[in-house]
Amino acid sequence: MYTINWGDLTPELFLKEYWQKKPLLIKAGFNSFQDPITADQLAGLAMEQEIESRIIAHDNNEKWQVSHGPFEEFSEFGENNWTLLVQAVNNWSETTAALLLPFKFLPNWRIDDVMVSFSTPGAGVGPHLDQYDVFITQGEGKRRWQVGLPDAGLIELVPHEDLKQVSAFKPIIDEVTEPGDILYIPPNHPHNGVALENSMNYSVGFQAPSAQEMITALADTVIDKDIAGQRFGDPNRSITISPECLTTEDIKQLQSFMLTQTSDLDLFSDMISSFCTRNHHALEILIPVEPFTEEMVVSYLNDPEIFVRPVLGIKSLINEQNGDLYINGDRVSISENTRELAILIAKNQPLTSESIKSSMDCLNNIQMLTSVLNMGYWYID
Amino acid sequence: MYTINWGDLTPELFLKEYWQKKPLLIKAGFNSFQDPITADQLAGLAMEQEIESRIIAHDNNEKWQVSHGPFEEFSEFGENNWTLLVQAVNNWSETTAALLLPFKFLPNWRIDDVMVSFSTPGAGVGPHLDQYDVFITQGEGKRRWQVGLPDAGLIELVPHEDLKQVSAFKPIIDEVTEPGDILYIPPNHPHNGVALENSMNYSVGFQAPSAQEMITALADTVIDKDIAGQRFGDPNRSITISPECLTTEDIKQLQSFMLTQTSDLDLFSDMISSFCTRNHHALEILIPVEPFTEEMVVSYLNDPEIFVRPVLGIKSLINEQNGDLYINGDRVSISENTRELAILIAKNQPLTSESIKSSMDCLNNIQMLTSVLNMGYWYID
Ligand SMILES: O=C(O)CCC(=O)C(=O)O
Ligand SMILES: O=C(O)CCC(=O)C(=O)O
Ligand SMILES: [Co+2]
Ligand SMILES: [Co+2]
């Protein structure tokens, strides 16, 4: 169990002073930090077809190379100046997924994944910006991390077609990170980490939809559900003097028609909940070969040794506005009866049969759990 | 030149009393109406690959058949109970395009196209609804037209997979149309026309974007232009008690972020102008093999016999809000200098070299005309 050692800070103070505002290095943020995964295990994941991985290497003349996984061999890269990065390791490693737990002072829907890197001496991805907040924990090894402030004057560099970097920046943090140190970097703050020894780094990354993504998701939703199909009307039109003209008046009426049809809170709320719970990376959905019946679920849960577990990496939430449960983009309707169990499901932690025994007195709960199991988002173990 | 004989009405009264509200039959709306196209010419268009055409036939047991063009032969359909419908005939027949001119008391951007039908005795498409306003002019022949009121109780029928009809409705108009009669039908009013003799009908159809179409077009625009890419931020977040919850507060902030990023009038205005000038049917864009130079255009226009003509069916408008010209979905920037010529272009009527001689004193006008010619939307004749 990882617990953040805030020192003089508290989560409240962190949110007030640093979150989305200022970078921060929390020295020994995790006391006597234990790596959740070894470099060898990480290399193993990078051999899998469905797991996104990259190796970024540079030579001493600063020529950069990017290779994409799956990888079969690592020896060709030598001893220095290369780093292996694996996305969404929390979707495959339960111990790595545990690194998300200390960040529950932020809502789950803001959290994206844990990226893990293994870097040899001299290695890093180079100075760059990200659009998202990140907490980078130093595991095994040491690394020199520099972080600067947002600066419109920075030049975008593309030393390789798959690599975006920025020009040199003035660091306001410049420190060697040691096991258990946590570095918080807000969006658009340039940063650069160079390994001093073989090094593991764990990036808890956040997600925040852009307006562009939201409007695209809204468009997909109105098409999928075939809503907002009503057509603009103009029963009060007066005679047209300049037929070639699209008047400002008409433009404003068209826009306000579109906005009233689509600024519906229920529609948005449903759309954004699906959006935020869709995974950006592969994960192992476990759809049962034979669908569970309600009777089967009840009988399994009679065994006190049984666990019901969420698939690793599955995203879910309870939408406070409409009260429903969203898992992996899907909506599950919740009633007063099923609310308590739905919250447990949304918390994404394994449940013992004991802990949900009382819920199973209610048919609605059995039905809900059965359908979540049949969707493959949770499983019986 | 077609002129509507309004009788006791005026365009103003029509707009006030009927437009989008009530159906209306204007007997002899066109005095001594001359068909702009013959049945044979229409059949010729229906033989073309790029022109959308259908034949709808039924037998006396009310079994319906739909065939899609292009057609090679019509004799197989016999003498009765079949109708040929050709979309956007105004994109191919200049005399048919002239049928749009009497409707200039409505703005061009609302007008879609002229669909033409030829029906043999007994023929029609059956009782149905449309989402758009239409003015149907009776040409050659006679037809019995019935029009009813919107009625949520009507049942949708699909007598053939390509044919939507509605159950029987109570007509409030039930008349035999004769050459020159104009029948106006607002959206969602059930109607049915059955030919009494071989009959030509000319439907001037309107367009009105749906909220769904607008939001989809807006999504396409923000992606194309790569705007609204800024990400949601929450620097004022306070500590989360229920991390599994997407709060109503967060949902509202996400929505208002999306709306402020996308409810920009300039963005909407540009998007809707492109949207409204995109043709829904094929048309003959005439991109010159050798692009015109400005010198070439000037020298052509020195010839007083020259016409500059819009491609048939091309849609264009002047956006009053941003002042620019839109043709066939493309935006052409307009300055004070080019405004007058841009309006002439947006009016979509052939220009003599004489009529634009004075404009040609200004280089900006020459440039604009050259680029419109090179886009293939207008041509020199
Ligand atoms: O671990 C690394 O080398 C990259 C970390 C990083 O830049 C990030 O997570 O944003
Ligand atoms: O001409 C026809 O048979 C069909 C006309 C019609 O229903 C329409 O234009 O809406
Ligand atoms: Co980064
Ligand atoms: Co119709």
JSON list of C-alpha atoms in Angstrom, two decimals, chain B residues 44-207:
[
{"chain": "B", "resi": 44, "resn": "GLY", "atom": "CA", "xyz": [-32.49, 11.46, -70.97]},
{"chain": "B", "resi": 45, "resn": "LEU", "atom": "CA", "xyz": [-31.18, 12.88, -67.68]},
{"chain": "B", "resi": 46, "resn": "ALA", "atom": "CA", "xyz": [-32.27, 9.69, -65.91]},
{"chain": "B", "resi": 47, "resn": "MET", "atom": "CA", "xyz": [-29.91, 7.78, -68.22]},
{"chain": "B", "resi": 48, "resn": "GLU", "atom": "CA", "xyz": [-26.88, 9.62, -66.81]},
{"chain": "B", "resi": 49, "resn": "GLN", "atom": "CA", "xyz": [-24.68, 7.92, -64.23]},
{"chain": "B", "resi": 50, "resn": "GLU", "atom": "CA", "xyz": [-24.13, 10.99, -62.05]},
{"chain": "B", "resi": 51, "resn": "ILE", "atom": "CA", "xyz": [-27.76, 12.11, -61.88]},
{"chain": "B", "resi": 52, "resn": "GLU", "atom": "CA", "xyz": [-29.89, 10.64, -59.09]},
{"chain": "B", "resi": 53, "resn": "SER", "atom": "CA", "xyz": [-33.14, 9.16, -60.38]},
{"chain": "B", "resi": 54, "resn": "ARG", "atom": "CA", "xyz": [-35.77, 6.66, -59.26]},
{"chain": "B", "resi": 55, "resn": "ILE", "atom": "CA", "xyz": [-38.79, 4.95, -60.76]},
{"chain": "B", "resi": 56, "resn": "ILE", "atom": "CA", "xyz": [-41.59, 4.12, -58.36]},
{"chain": "B", "resi": 57, "resn": "ALA", "atom": "CA", "xyz": [-44.28, 1.79, -59.63]},
{"chain": "B", "resi": 58, "resn": "HIS", "atom": "CA", "xyz": [-47.18, -0.03, -58.07]},
{"chain": "B", "resi": 59, "resn": "ASP", "atom": "CA", "xyz": [-49.64, -2.61, -59.31]},
{"chain": "B", "resi": 60, "resn": "ASN", "atom": "CA", "xyz": [-53.32, -2.55, -58.68]},
{"chain": "B", "resi": 61, "resn": "ASN", "atom": "CA", "xyz": [-52.85, -4.67, -55.57]},
{"chain": "B", "resi": 62, "resn": "GLU", "atom": "CA", "xyz": [-50.76, -1.83, -54.18]},
{"chain": "B", "resi": 63, "resn": "LYS", "atom": "CA", "xyz": [-47.50, -3.76, -54.36]},
{"chain": "B", "resi": 64, "resn": "TRP", "atom": "CA", "xyz": [-44.76, -1.13, -54.67]},
{"chain": "B", "resi": 65, "resn": "GLN", "atom": "CA", "xyz": [-41.51, -1.34, -56.64]},
{"chain": "B", "resi": 66, "resn": "VAL", "atom": "CA", "xyz": [-38.58, 1.06, -56.53]},
{"chain": "B", "resi": 67, "resn": "SER", "atom": "CA", "xyz": [-35.81, 1.05, -59.17]},
{"chain": "B", "resi": 68, "resn": "HIS", "atom": "CA", "xyz": [-32.77, 3.28, -59.10]},
{"chain": "B", "resi": 69, "resn": "GLY", "atom": "CA", "xyz": [-31.22, 4.95, -62.15]},
{"chain": "B", "resi": 70, "resn": "PRO", "atom": "CA", "xyz": [-29.38, 5.26, -64.39]},
{"chain": "B", "resi": 71, "resn": "PHE", "atom": "CA", "xyz": [-32.04, 3.78, -66.67]},
{"chain": "B", "resi": 72, "resn": "GLU", "atom": "CA", "xyz": [-31.58, 2.45, -70.20]},
{"chain": "B", "resi": 73, "resn": "GLU", "atom": "CA", "xyz": [-35.16, 1.69, -71.10]},
{"chain": "B", "resi": 74, "resn": "PHE", "atom": "CA", "xyz": [-38.56, 2.80, -69.87]},
{"chain": "B", "resi": 75, "resn": "SER", "atom": "CA", "xyz": [-40.87, 0.66, -72.02]},
{"chain": "B", "resi": 76, "resn": "GLU", "atom": "CA", "xyz": [-40.85, -2.21, -69.52]},
{"chain": "B", "resi": 77, "resn": "PHE", "atom": "CA", "xyz": [-42.80, -0.06, -67.07]},
{"chain": "B", "resi": 78, "resn": "GLY", "atom": "CA", "xyz": [-45.88, 0.10, -69.31]},
{"chain": "B", "resi": 79, "resn": "GLU", "atom": "CA", "xyz": [-48.45, 2.87, -69.63]},
{"chain": "B", "resi": 80, "resn": "ASN", "atom": "CA", "xyz": [-49.67, 3.30, -66.09]},
{"chain": "B", "resi": 81, "resn": "ASN", "atom": "CA", "xyz": [-48.83, 3.46, -62.40]},
{"chain": "B", "resi": 82, "resn": "TRP", "atom": "CA", "xyz": [-45.17, 4.41, -62.59]},
{"chain": "B", "resi": 83, "resn": "THR", "atom": "CA", "xyz": [-43.41, 7.68, -61.98]},
{"chain": "B", "resi": 84, "resn": "LEU", "atom": "CA", "xyz": [-39.86, 8.77, -62.74]},
{"chain": "B", "resi": 85, "resn": "LEU", "atom": "CA", "xyz": [-38.31, 11.21, -60.25]},
{"chain": "B", "resi": 86, "resn": "VAL", "atom": "CA", "xyz": [-35.07, 13.05, -60.99]},
{"chain": "B", "resi": 87, "resn": "GLN", "atom": "CA", "xyz": [-33.24, 15.04, -58.27]},
{"chain": "B", "resi": 88, "resn": "ALA", "atom": "CA", "xyz": [-31.62, 18.44, -58.73]},
{"chain": "B", "resi": 89, "resn": "VAL", "atom": "CA", "xyz": [-32.62, 18.83, -62.38]},
{"chain": "B", "resi": 90, "resn": "ASN", "atom": "CA", "xyz": [-31.66, 22.51, -61.98]},
{"chain": "B", "resi": 91, "resn": "ASN", "atom": "CA", "xyz": [-28.02, 21.33, -61.82]},
{"chain": "B", "resi": 92, "resn": "TRP", "atom": "CA", "xyz": [-28.30, 20.16, -65.45]},
{"chain": "B", "resi": 93, "resn": "SER", "atom": "CA", "xyz": [-31.11, 22.13, -67.14]},
{"chain": "B", "resi": 94, "resn": "GLU", "atom": "CA", "xyz": [-30.84, 25.90, -67.31]},
{"chain": "B", "resi": 95, "resn": "THR", "atom": "CA", "xyz": [-34.54, 26.33, -68.15]},
{"chain": "B", "resi": 96, "resn": "THR", "atom": "CA", "xyz": [-35.42, 24.26, -65.07]},
{"chain": "B", "resi": 97, "resn": "ALA", "atom": "CA", "xyz": [-33.03, 26.31, -62.93]},
{"chain": "B", "resi": 98, "resn": "ALA", "atom": "CA", "xyz": [-35.12, 29.35, -63.94]},
{"chain": "B", "resi": 99, "resn": "LEU", "atom": "CA", "xyz": [-37.95, 27.89, -61.81]},
{"chain": "B", "resi": 100, "resn": "LEU", "atom": "CA", "xyz": [-35.98, 28.94, -58.72]},
{"chain": "B", "resi": 101, "resn": "LEU", "atom": "CA", "xyz": [-36.07, 32.64, -59.59]},
{"chain": "B", "resi": 102, "resn": "PRO", "atom": "CA", "xyz": [-39.67, 33.40, -58.54]},
{"chain": "B", "resi": 103, "resn": "PHE", "atom": "CA", "xyz": [-38.82, 32.21, -55.02]},
{"chain": "B", "resi": 104, "resn": "LYS", "atom": "CA", "xyz": [-36.30, 34.94, -54.31]},
{"chain": "B", "resi": 105, "resn": "PHE", "atom": "CA", "xyz": [-38.59, 36.43, -51.67]},
{"chain": "B", "resi": 106, "resn": "LEU", "atom": "CA", "xyz": [-36.90, 33.69, -49.60]},
{"chain": "B", "resi": 107, "resn": "PRO", "atom": "CA", "xyz": [-33.14, 33.67, -49.12]},
{"chain": "B", "resi": 108, "resn": "ASN", "atom": "CA", "xyz": [-31.12, 31.48, -51.51]},
{"chain": "B", "resi": 109, "resn": "TRP", "atom": "CA", "xyz": [-29.49, 29.56, -48.67]},
{"chain": "B", "resi": 110, "resn": "ARG", "atom": "CA", "xyz": [-32.91, 28.10, -47.79]},
{"chain": "B", "resi": 111, "resn": "ILE", "atom": "CA", "xyz": [-33.47, 26.77, -51.32]},
{"chain": "B", "resi": 112, "resn": "ASP", "atom": "CA", "xyz": [-32.18, 23.32, -52.15]},
{"chain": "B", "resi": 113, "resn": "ASP", "atom": "CA", "xyz": [-33.07, 22.15, -55.65]},
{"chain": "B", "resi": 114, "resn": "VAL", "atom": "CA", "xyz": [-35.74, 21.40, -58.25]},
{"chain": "B", "resi": 115, "resn": "MET", "atom": "CA", "xyz": [-36.83, 17.78, -58.37]},
{"chain": "B", "resi": 116, "resn": "VAL", "atom": "CA", "xyz": [-38.83, 16.86, -61.45]},
{"chain": "B", "resi": 117, "resn": "SER", "atom": "CA", "xyz": [-41.24, 13.97, -61.82]},
{"chain": "B", "resi": 118, "resn": "PHE", "atom": "CA", "xyz": [-42.95, 12.43, -64.79]},
{"chain": "B", "resi": 119, "resn": "SER", "atom": "CA", "xyz": [-45.96, 10.32, -63.82]},
{"chain": "B", "resi": 120, "resn": "THR", "atom": "CA", "xyz": [-48.19, 8.08, -65.88]},
{"chain": "B", "resi": 121, "resn": "PRO", "atom": "CA", "xyz": [-51.91, 7.77, -65.03]},
{"chain": "B", "resi": 122, "resn": "GLY", "atom": "CA", "xyz": [-52.44, 6.32, -61.56]},
{"chain": "B", "resi": 123, "resn": "ALA", "atom": "CA", "xyz": [-48.84, 6.98, -60.53]},
{"chain": "B", "resi": 124, "resn": "GLY", "atom": "CA", "xyz": [-47.37, 8.70, -57.50]},
{"chain": "B", "resi": 125, "resn": "VAL", "atom": "CA", "xyz": [-44.98, 8.03, -54.64]},
{"chain": "B", "resi": 126, "resn": "GLY", "atom": "CA", "xyz": [-47.85, 7.36, -52.26]},
{"chain": "B", "resi": 127, "resn": "PRO", "atom": "CA", "xyz": [-48.92, 9.30, -49.16]},
{"chain": "B", "resi": 128, "resn": "HIS", "atom": "CA", "xyz": [-45.83, 10.57, -47.33]},
{"chain": "B", "resi": 129, "resn": "LEU", "atom": "CA", "xyz": [-44.22, 13.34, -45.28]},
{"chain": "B", "resi": 130, "resn": "ASP", "atom": "CA", "xyz": [-41.14, 15.45, -46.00]},
{"chain": "B", "resi": 131, "resn": "GLN", "atom": "CA", "xyz": [-38.97, 17.30, -43.51]},
{"chain": "B", "resi": 132, "resn": "TYR", "atom": "CA", "xyz": [-38.76, 20.32, -45.78]},
{"chain": "B", "resi": 133, "resn": "ASP", "atom": "CA", "xyz": [-40.98, 22.95, -47.36]},
{"chain": "B", "resi": 134, "resn": "VAL", "atom": "CA", "xyz": [-41.77, 22.39, -51.02]},
{"chain": "B", "resi": 135, "resn": "PHE", "atom": "CA", "xyz": [-43.52, 24.26, -53.81]},
{"chain": "B", "resi": 136, "resn": "ILE", "atom": "CA", "xyz": [-44.83, 21.76, -56.37]},
{"chain": "B", "resi": 137, "resn": "THR", "atom": "CA", "xyz": [-45.75, 23.21, -59.73]},
{"chain": "B", "resi": 138, "resn": "GLN", "atom": "CA", "xyz": [-48.00, 21.22, -62.03]},
{"chain": "B", "resi": 139, "resn": "GLY", "atom": "CA", "xyz": [-46.67, 21.20, -65.59]},
{"chain": "B", "resi": 140, "resn": "GLU", "atom": "CA", "xyz": [-48.15, 19.22, -68.45]},
{"chain": "B", "resi": 141, "resn": "GLY", "atom": "CA", "xyz": [-51.03, 16.94, -67.43]},
{"chain": "B", "resi": 142, "resn": "LYS", "atom": "CA", "xyz": [-53.27, 16.71, -64.39]},
{"chain": "B", "resi": 143, "resn": "ARG", "atom": "CA", "xyz": [-52.86, 15.24, -60.97]},
{"chain": "B", "resi": 144, "resn": "ARG", "atom": "CA", "xyz": [-55.06, 14.84, -57.92]},
{"chain": "B", "resi": 145, "resn": "TRP", "atom": "CA", "xyz": [-53.24, 16.26, -54.91]},
{"chain": "B", "resi": 146, "resn": "GLN", "atom": "CA", "xyz": [-54.27, 15.75, -51.33]},
{"chain": "B", "resi": 147, "resn": "VAL", "atom": "CA", "xyz": [-52.57, 17.48, -48.41]},
{"chain": "B", "resi": 148, "resn": "GLY", "atom": "CA", "xyz": [-53.28, 16.97, -44.71]},
{"chain": "B", "resi": 149, "resn": "LEU", "atom": "CA", "xyz": [-52.14, 18.43, -41.39]},
{"chain": "B", "resi": 150, "resn": "PRO", "atom": "CA", "xyz": [-49.28, 17.16, -39.23]},
{"chain": "B", "resi": 151, "resn": "ASP", "atom": "CA", "xyz": [-50.64, 14.30, -37.16]},
{"chain": "B", "resi": 152, "resn": "ALA", "atom": "CA", "xyz": [-48.64, 12.31, -34.62]},
{"chain": "B", "resi": 153, "resn": "GLY", "atom": "CA", "xyz": [-51.22, 9.53, -35.03]},
{"chain": "B", "resi": 154, "resn": "LEU", "atom": "CA", "xyz": [-50.16, 8.74, -38.60]},
{"chain": "B", "resi": 155, "resn": "ILE", "atom": "CA", "xyz": [-48.48, 5.38, -38.94]},
{"chain": "B", "resi": 156, "resn": "GLU", "atom": "CA", "xyz": [-45.17, 5.08, -40.79]},
{"chain": "B", "resi": 157, "resn": "LEU", "atom": "CA", "xyz": [-45.37, 2.50, -43.55]},
{"chain": "B", "resi": 158, "resn": "VAL", "atom": "CA", "xyz": [-42.52, 0.93, -45.51]},
{"chain": "B", "resi": 159, "resn": "PRO", "atom": "CA", "xyz": [-44.17, -0.79, -48.49]},
{"chain": "B", "resi": 160, "resn": "HIS", "atom": "CA", "xyz": [-40.69, -1.23, -49.98]},
{"chain": "B", "resi": 161, "resn": "GLU", "atom": "CA", "xyz": [-37.31, -0.89, -48.27]},
{"chain": "B", "resi": 162, "resn": "ASP", "atom": "CA", "xyz": [-36.63, 2.30, -50.27]},
{"chain": "B", "resi": 163, "resn": "LEU", "atom": "CA", "xyz": [-40.03, 3.86, -49.78]},
{"chain": "B", "resi": 164, "resn": "LYS", "atom": "CA", "xyz": [-41.40, 5.62, -46.71]},
{"chain": "B", "resi": 165, "resn": "GLN", "atom": "CA", "xyz": [-45.12, 6.25, -46.67]},
{"chain": "B", "resi": 166, "resn": "VAL", "atom": "CA", "xyz": [-47.72, 7.11, -44.06]},
{"chain": "B", "resi": 167, "resn": "SER", "atom": "CA", "xyz": [-51.17, 5.74, -43.39]},
{"chain": "B", "resi": 168, "resn": "ALA", "atom": "CA", "xyz": [-54.27, 7.43, -44.83]},
{"chain": "B", "resi": 169, "resn": "PHE", "atom": "CA", "xyz": [-54.74, 11.03, -43.70]},
{"chain": "B", "resi": 170, "resn": "LYS", "atom": "CA", "xyz": [-57.60, 13.48, -43.71]},
{"chain": "B", "resi": 171, "resn": "PRO", "atom": "CA", "xyz": [-56.99, 15.95, -46.56]},
{"chain": "B", "resi": 172, "resn": "ILE", "atom": "CA", "xyz": [-57.58, 19.65, -46.04]},
{"chain": "B", "resi": 173, "resn": "ILE", "atom": "CA", "xyz": [-56.62, 20.23, -49.68]},
{"chain": "B", "resi": 174, "resn": "ASP", "atom": "CA", "xyz": [-58.01, 17.80, -52.26]},
{"chain": "B", "resi": 175, "resn": "GLU", "atom": "CA", "xyz": [-57.84, 19.19, -55.77]},
{"chain": "B", "resi": 176, "resn": "VAL", "atom": "CA", "xyz": [-56.92, 18.38, -59.32]},
{"chain": "B", "resi": 177, "resn": "THR", "atom": "CA", "xyz": [-53.87, 20.43, -60.33]},
{"chain": "B", "resi": 178, "resn": "GLU", "atom": "CA", "xyz": [-53.57, 21.78, -63.83]},
{"chain": "B", "resi": 179, "resn": "PRO", "atom": "CA", "xyz": [-50.63, 23.32, -65.68]},
{"chain": "B", "resi": 180, "resn": "GLY", "atom": "CA", "xyz": [-49.33, 26.36, -63.76]},
{"chain": "B", "resi": 181, "resn": "ASP", "atom": "CA", "xyz": [-50.93, 25.49, -60.42]},
{"chain": "B", "resi": 182, "resn": "ILE", "atom": "CA", "xyz": [-48.52, 25.83, -57.50]},
{"chain": "B", "resi": 183, "resn": "LEU", "atom": "CA", "xyz": [-48.99, 23.75, -54.37]},
{"chain": "B", "resi": 184, "resn": "TYR", "atom": "CA", "xyz": [-47.11, 24.85, -51.25]},
{"chain": "B", "resi": 185, "resn": "ILE", "atom": "CA", "xyz": [-46.60, 22.18, -48.58]},
{"chain": "B", "resi": 186, "resn": "PRO", "atom": "CA", "xyz": [-44.90, 22.95, -45.22]},
{"chain": "B", "resi": 187, "resn": "PRO", "atom": "CA", "xyz": [-42.66, 20.36, -43.48]},
{"chain": "B", "resi": 188, "resn": "ASN", "atom": "CA", "xyz": [-44.34, 17.30, -41.96]},
{"chain": "B", "resi": 189, "resn": "HIS", "atom": "CA", "xyz": [-47.67, 17.79, -43.76]},
{"chain": "B", "resi": 190, "resn": "PRO", "atom": "CA", "xyz": [-48.79, 14.46, -45.29]},
{"chain": "B", "resi": 191, "resn": "HIS", "atom": "CA", "xyz": [-49.41, 14.67, -49.03]},
{"chain": "B", "resi": 192, "resn": "ASN", "atom": "CA", "xyz": [-50.23, 12.43, -51.94]},
{"chain": "B", "resi": 193, "resn": "GLY", "atom": "CA", "xyz": [-50.35, 13.15, -55.67]},
{"chain": "B", "resi": 194, "resn": "VAL", "atom": "CA", "xyz": [-51.93, 10.71, -58.12]},
{"chain": "B", "resi": 195, "resn": "ALA", "atom": "CA", "xyz": [-51.60, 11.46, -61.83]},
{"chain": "B", "resi": 196, "resn": "LEU", "atom": "CA", "xyz": [-54.81, 11.52, -63.86]},
{"chain": "B", "resi": 197, "resn": "GLU", "atom": "CA", "xyz": [-52.91, 11.80, -67.14]},
{"chain": "B", "resi": 198, "resn": "ASN", "atom": "CA", "xyz": [-49.21, 11.81, -68.07]},
{"chain": "B", "resi": 199, "resn": "SER", "atom": "CA", "xyz": [-47.98, 14.55, -65.80]},
{"chain": "B", "resi": 200, "resn": "MET", "atom": "CA", "xyz": [-44.90, 16.67, -65.13]},
{"chain": "B", "resi": 201, "resn": "ASN", "atom": "CA", "xyz": [-44.38, 18.05, -61.62]},
{"chain": "B", "resi": 202, "resn": "TYR", "atom": "CA", "xyz": [-41.65, 20.45, -60.50]},
{"chain": "B", "resi": 203, "resn": "SER", "atom": "CA", "xyz": [-40.76, 20.47, -56.81]},
{"chain": "B", "resi": 204, "resn": "VAL", "atom": "CA", "xyz": [-38.79, 23.47, -55.59]},
{"chain": "B", "resi": 205, "resn": "GLY", "atom": "CA", "xyz": [-37.42, 22.00, -52.39]},
{"chain": "B", "resi": 206, "resn": "PHE", "atom": "CA", "xyz": [-35.99, 23.83, -49.40]},
{"chain": "B", "resi": 207, "resn": "GLN", "atom": "CA", "xyz": [-33.23, 22.97, -46.98]}
]
